[in-house]
Amino acid sequence: CPASRSSIDGDPPLRFVAVHGHFYQPPRDNPWLEAIEVQDSAAPWHDWNERVTVECYAPNTAARRVGDDNRILDIADNYEKISFDFGPTLLSWLERHRPDVYAKILEADRLSRQTRGGHGNAIAQVYHHAILPLCTRRDKVTQVRWGLEDFRHRFGREPEGMWLAETAVDAESLEVLAEAGVKFTILAPHQAARIRPLDA
């Protein structure tokens, strides 16, 4: 979302754009087999986790920047450049089935902390992608607590922000986030009645 900051000596205000990537796949395992069965709609891949990994998660670890002549200028890990969250169920799958992609996601957050004064690009996500306003307070607390613990386990640090599924929010959900020490979440512009400048 675009934002501006007052400038010095009458220069035009500085403008910033933040890009956030929200990545999630539901648990697809057959509980009796503890494996994902063939999903015909994901062909030619075995299942949708494999297909989306090949088409999205993996390519974002090695994105090509090309020139006007379509020659590759460089290759970049997009996760080092954008704000992002990955659902715990997806990270669990990646850790087991695509450890190469999983390792690059964690490494991108580590490298982003080095270039952003200790602030990593990754933020946490509620554990089961539950729509928090539809949950009881107890379930909200559980979803937030489990999401934060999963993040700490994987990224080795405290998360500053947390993604709420579908950006669905109510006052109680925000209270639960604040009580858990979460500093921010991401909302659509129509979800905030008013804002306060960061320096106020």
mmCIF file of C-alpha atoms in Angstrom:
data_model
loop_
_atom_site.group_PDB
_atom_site.id
_atom_site.type_symbol
_atom_site.label_atom_id
_atom_site.label_comp_id
_atom_site.label_asym_id
_atom_site.label_seq_id
_atom_site.Cartn_x
_atom_site.Cartn_y
_atom_site.Cartn_z
ATOM 1 C CA CYS A 1 0.000 0.000 0.000
ATOM 2 C CA PRO A 2 1.421 3.404 -0.878
ATOM 3 C CA ALA A 3 2.459 5.692 1.935
ATOM 4 C CA SER A 4 4.219 9.021 2.098
ATOM 5 C CA ARG A 5 6.516 10.718 4.576
ATOM 6 C CA SER A 6 7.250 14.403 4.978
ATOM 7 C CA SER A 7 10.487 15.419 3.366
ATOM 8 C CA ILE A 8 13.188 17.889 4.323
ATOM 9 C CA ASP A 9 13.722 21.292 2.690
ATOM 10 C CA GLY A 10 10.496 21.270 0.677
ATOM 11 C CA ASP A 11 11.344 18.227 -1.445
ATOM 12 C CA PRO A 12 8.375 16.151 -2.586
ATOM 13 C CA PRO A 13 7.285 13.573 -0.004
ATOM 14 C CA LEU A 14 9.003 10.196 -0.168
ATOM 15 C CA ARG A 15 6.734 7.380 -1.334
ATOM 16 C CA PHE A 16 6.892 3.728 -0.412
ATOM 17 C CA VAL A 17 5.128 0.620 -1.602
ATOM 18 C CA ALA A 18 5.011 -2.538 0.510
ATOM 19 C CA VAL A 19 4.336 -5.843 -1.222
ATOM 20 C CA HIS A 20 3.061 -8.699 0.932
ATOM 21 C CA GLY A 21 2.844 -12.332 -0.147
ATOM 22 C CA HIS A 22 0.375 -14.583 1.686
ATOM 23 C CA PHE A 23 1.136 -18.271 1.124
ATOM 24 C CA TYR A 24 -1.058 -21.065 2.408
ATOM 25 C CA GLN A 25 -2.162 -24.584 1.559
ATOM 26 C CA PRO A 26 -4.651 -26.509 3.688
ATOM 27 C CA PRO A 27 -3.719 -29.884 5.153
ATOM 28 C CA ARG A 28 -4.459 -32.365 2.362
ATOM 29 C CA ASP A 29 -3.298 -35.596 3.989
ATOM 30 C CA ASN A 30 -5.668 -38.518 4.209
ATOM 31 C CA PRO A 31 -5.758 -39.019 8.019
ATOM 32 C CA TRP A 32 -5.795 -42.820 7.650
ATOM 33 C CA LEU A 33 -2.824 -42.955 5.283
ATOM 34 C CA GLU A 34 -0.983 -39.874 6.600
ATOM 35 C CA ALA A 35 -0.208 -39.036 2.975
ATOM 36 C CA ILE A 36 -1.708 -36.950 0.201
ATOM 37 C CA GLU A 37 -3.523 -39.048 -2.354
ATOM 38 C CA VAL A 38 -3.375 -38.306 -6.083
ATOM 39 C CA GLN A 39 -5.373 -35.182 -6.953
ATOM 40 C CA ASP A 40 -6.355 -35.483 -10.610
ATOM 41 C CA SER A 41 -7.078 -31.764 -10.957
ATOM 42 C CA ALA A 42 -3.399 -31.006 -10.176
ATOM 43 C CA ALA A 43 -2.088 -33.071 -13.121
ATOM 44 C CA PRO A 44 0.578 -33.507 -14.298
ATOM 45 C CA TRP A 45 1.686 -33.223 -10.654
ATOM 46 C CA HIS A 46 0.672 -35.642 -7.935
ATOM 47 C CA ASP A 47 -1.239 -33.083 -5.872
ATOM 48 C CA TRP A 48 -1.864 -29.366 -5.488
ATOM 49 C CA ASN A 49 0.906 -28.861 -2.937
ATOM 50 C CA GLU A 50 3.411 -30.150 -5.503
ATOM 51 C CA ARG A 51 1.901 -28.126 -8.330
ATOM 52 C CA VAL A 52 1.785 -24.794 -6.482
ATOM 53 C CA THR A 53 5.303 -25.367 -5.161
ATOM 54 C CA VAL A 54 6.635 -25.894 -8.700
ATOM 55 C CA GLU A 55 4.655 -22.947 -10.118
ATOM 56 C CA CYS A 56 4.969 -20.440 -7.251
ATOM 57 C CA TYR A 57 6.925 -21.138 -4.062
ATOM 58 C CA ALA A 58 10.085 -22.488 -5.705
ATOM 59 C CA PRO A 59 10.254 -19.922 -8.557
ATOM 60 C CA ASN A 60 10.064 -17.109 -5.998
ATOM 61 C CA THR A 61 13.347 -18.335 -4.514
ATOM 62 C CA ALA A 62 15.097 -17.740 -7.864
ATOM 63 C CA ALA A 63 13.219 -15.084 -9.809
ATOM 64 C CA ARG A 64 14.794 -13.917 -13.059
ATOM 65 C CA ARG A 65 15.078 -10.192 -13.783
ATOM 66 C CA VAL A 66 15.393 -9.698 -17.525
ATOM 67 C CA GLY A 67 16.343 -6.776 -19.725
ATOM 68 C CA ASP A 68 14.586 -5.375 -22.786
ATOM 69 C CA ASP A 69 16.204 -8.081 -24.907
ATOM 70 C CA ASN A 70 14.837 -10.783 -22.544
ATOM 71 C CA ARG A 71 18.345 -11.688 -21.360
ATOM 72 C CA ILE A 72 18.695 -12.530 -17.683
ATOM 73 C CA LEU A 73 20.263 -9.633 -15.773
ATOM 74 C CA ASP A 74 20.260 -11.341 -12.393
ATOM 75 C CA ILE A 75 18.457 -13.876 -10.231
ATOM 76 C CA ALA A 76 16.903 -12.838 -6.932
ATOM 77 C CA ASP A 77 15.099 -14.478 -4.056
ATOM 78 C CA ASN A 78 11.807 -12.576 -3.896
ATOM 79 C CA TYR A 79 11.306 -13.559 -0.265
ATOM 80 C CA GLU A 80 14.294 -11.360 0.605
ATOM 81 C CA LYS A 81 12.498 -8.368 -0.968
ATOM 82 C CA ILE A 82 8.854 -8.669 0.139
ATOM 83 C CA SER A 83 6.881 -9.000 3.347
ATOM 84 C CA PHE A 84 5.463 -12.544 3.523
ATOM 85 C CA ASP A 85 3.741 -15.168 5.623
ATOM 86 C CA PHE A 86 3.552 -18.939 5.185
ATOM 87 C CA GLY A 87 0.919 -21.066 6.861
ATOM 88 C CA PRO A 88 2.231 -23.633 9.348
ATOM 89 C CA THR A 89 0.568 -26.506 7.474
ATOM 90 C CA LEU A 90 2.322 -25.463 4.262
ATOM 91 C CA LEU A 91 5.705 -25.029 5.968
ATOM 92 C CA SER A 92 5.334 -28.497 7.511
ATOM 93 C CA TRP A 93 4.721 -29.963 4.060
ATOM 94 C CA LEU A 94 7.615 -28.045 2.489
ATOM 95 C CA GLU A 95 9.960 -29.136 5.267
ATOM 96 C CA ARG A 96 9.161 -32.799 4.549
ATOM 97 C CA HIS A 97 8.782 -32.783 0.761
ATOM 98 C CA ARG A 98 10.766 -29.776 -0.530
ATOM 99 C CA PRO A 99 13.464 -29.070 2.071
ATOM 100 C CA ASP A 100 15.373 -27.039 -0.533
ATOM 101 C CA VAL A 101 12.520 -24.520 -0.875
ATOM 102 C CA TYR A 102 11.857 -24.569 2.877
ATOM 103 C CA ALA A 103 15.524 -23.742 3.619
ATOM 104 C CA LYS A 104 15.522 -20.846 1.129
ATOM 105 C CA ILE A 105 12.423 -19.307 2.735
ATOM 106 C CA LEU A 106 14.044 -19.398 6.188
ATOM 107 C CA GLU A 107 17.327 -18.076 4.776
ATOM 108 C CA ALA A 108 15.539 -15.203 3.024
ATOM 109 C CA ASP A 109 14.085 -14.067 6.345
ATOM 110 C CA ARG A 110 17.513 -14.310 7.999
ATOM 111 C CA LEU A 111 19.112 -12.231 5.237
ATOM 112 C CA SER A 112 16.287 -9.669 5.325
ATOM 113 C CA ARG A 113 16.987 -9.108 9.039
ATOM 114 C CA GLN A 114 20.551 -8.182 8.169
ATOM 115 C CA THR A 115 19.459 -5.525 5.669
ATOM 116 C CA ARG A 116 16.450 -4.188 7.611
ATOM 117 C CA GLY A 117 17.968 -3.416 10.977
ATOM 118 C CA GLY A 118 16.878 -6.674 12.594
ATOM 119 C CA HIS A 119 13.323 -6.640 11.189
ATOM 120 C CA GLY A 120 12.681 -9.784 9.154
ATOM 121 C CA ASN A 121 10.373 -9.985 6.155
ATOM 122 C CA ALA A 122 8.430 -12.977 7.508
ATOM 123 C CA ILE A 123 5.386 -12.528 9.720
ATOM 124 C CA ALA A 124 3.418 -15.216 11.531
ATOM 125 C CA GLN A 125 0.019 -16.600 10.546
ATOM 126 C CA VAL A 126 -2.832 -17.954 12.671
ATOM 127 C CA TYR A 127 -2.204 -21.679 12.898
ATOM 128 C CA HIS A 128 -5.091 -23.277 10.976
ATOM 129 C CA HIS A 129 -6.073 -20.345 8.750
ATOM 130 C CA ALA A 130 -9.215 -20.005 10.870
ATOM 131 C CA ILE A 131 -11.481 -16.995 10.295
ATOM 132 C CA LEU A 132 -10.950 -15.429 13.730
ATOM 133 C CA PRO A 133 -14.173 -13.369 13.994
ATOM 134 C CA LEU A 134 -16.081 -16.666 13.685
ATOM 135 C CA CYS A 135 -14.111 -18.255 16.547
ATOM 136 C CA THR A 136 -14.691 -18.172 20.277
ATOM 137 C CA ARG A 137 -12.207 -16.111 22.278
ATOM 138 C CA ARG A 138 -10.589 -19.314 23.542
ATOM 139 C CA ASP A 139 -10.100 -20.571 19.967
ATOM 140 C CA LYS A 140 -8.707 -17.182 18.905
ATOM 141 C CA VAL A 141 -6.145 -17.362 21.702
ATOM 142 C CA THR A 142 -5.220 -20.930 20.679
ATOM 143 C CA GLN A 143 -4.882 -20.101 16.957
ATOM 144 C CA VAL A 144 -2.668 -17.094 17.738
ATOM 145 C CA ARG A 145 -0.581 -18.916 20.350
ATOM 146 C CA TRP A 146 0.044 -21.929 18.105
ATOM 147 C CA GLY A 147 0.826 -19.712 15.109
ATOM 148 C CA LEU A 148 3.373 -17.728 17.136
ATOM 149 C CA GLU A 149 5.002 -20.876 18.528
ATOM 150 C CA ASP A 150 5.283 -22.435 15.076
ATOM 151 C CA PHE A 151 6.908 -19.223 13.780
ATOM 152 C CA ARG A 152 9.427 -19.129 16.657
ATOM 153 C CA HIS A 153 10.292 -22.789 16.087
ATOM 154 C CA ARG A 154 10.917 -22.326 12.364
ATOM 155 C CA PHE A 155 12.373 -18.822 12.065
ATOM 156 C CA GLY A 156 14.208 -18.731 15.404
ATOM 157 C CA ARG A 157 12.927 -15.316 16.423
ATOM 158 C CA GLU A 158 9.919 -13.445 17.732
ATOM 159 C CA PRO A 159 7.440 -12.458 15.008
ATOM 160 C CA GLU A 160 6.491 -8.798 14.896
ATOM 161 C CA GLY A 161 3.329 -9.189 12.829
ATOM 162 C CA MET A 162 0.659 -11.781 12.189
ATOM 163 C CA TRP A 163 -1.516 -12.441 9.158
ATOM 164 C CA LEU A 164 -5.194 -13.015 9.876
ATOM 165 C CA ALA A 165 -6.897 -15.391 7.452
ATOM 166 C CA GLU A 166 -8.776 -13.459 4.736
ATOM 167 C CA THR A 167 -7.763 -10.317 6.709
ATOM 168 C CA ALA A 168 -10.968 -11.013 8.685
ATOM 169 C CA VAL A 169 -10.900 -9.115 11.946
ATOM 170 C CA ASP A 170 -12.978 -7.930 14.853
ATOM 171 C CA ALA A 171 -12.076 -5.960 17.976
ATOM 172 C CA GLU A 172 -11.668 -9.093 20.090
ATOM 173 C CA SER A 173 -9.214 -10.610 17.574
ATOM 174 C CA LEU A 174 -7.108 -7.448 17.723
ATOM 175 C CA GLU A 175 -7.182 -7.601 21.530
ATOM 176 C CA VAL A 176 -5.950 -11.204 21.413
ATOM 177 C CA LEU A 177 -3.089 -10.203 19.070
ATOM 178 C CA ALA A 178 -2.102 -7.282 21.315
ATOM 179 C CA GLU A 179 -2.219 -9.453 24.442
ATOM 180 C CA ALA A 180 0.090 -11.963 22.698
ATOM 181 C CA GLY A 181 2.615 -9.200 21.923
ATOM 182 C CA VAL A 182 1.904 -8.969 18.198
ATOM 183 C CA LYS A 183 2.791 -5.456 17.037
ATOM 184 C CA PHE A 184 0.834 -5.319 13.770
ATOM 185 C CA THR A 185 -1.469 -7.081 11.348
ATOM 186 C CA ILE A 186 -2.431 -6.288 7.763
ATOM 187 C CA LEU A 187 -5.867 -4.865 6.988
ATOM 188 C CA ALA A 188 -7.674 -3.620 3.915
ATOM 189 C CA PRO A 189 -8.124 0.192 3.894
ATOM 190 C CA HIS A 190 -11.868 -0.064 4.551
ATOM 191 C CA GLN A 191 -11.212 -2.047 7.743
ATOM 192 C CA ALA A 192 -9.635 0.887 9.592
ATOM 193 C CA ALA A 193 -11.871 3.785 10.661
ATOM 194 C CA ARG A 194 -8.831 5.993 11.200
ATOM 195 C CA ILE A 195 -5.056 5.801 11.341
ATOM 196 C CA ARG A 196 -2.374 7.456 13.419
ATOM 197 C CA PRO A 197 0.919 8.606 11.863
ATOM 198 C CA LEU A 198 3.816 6.407 12.937
ATOM 199 C CA ASP A 199 5.694 9.339 14.487
ATOM 200 C CA ALA A 200 2.739 10.446 16.644
#
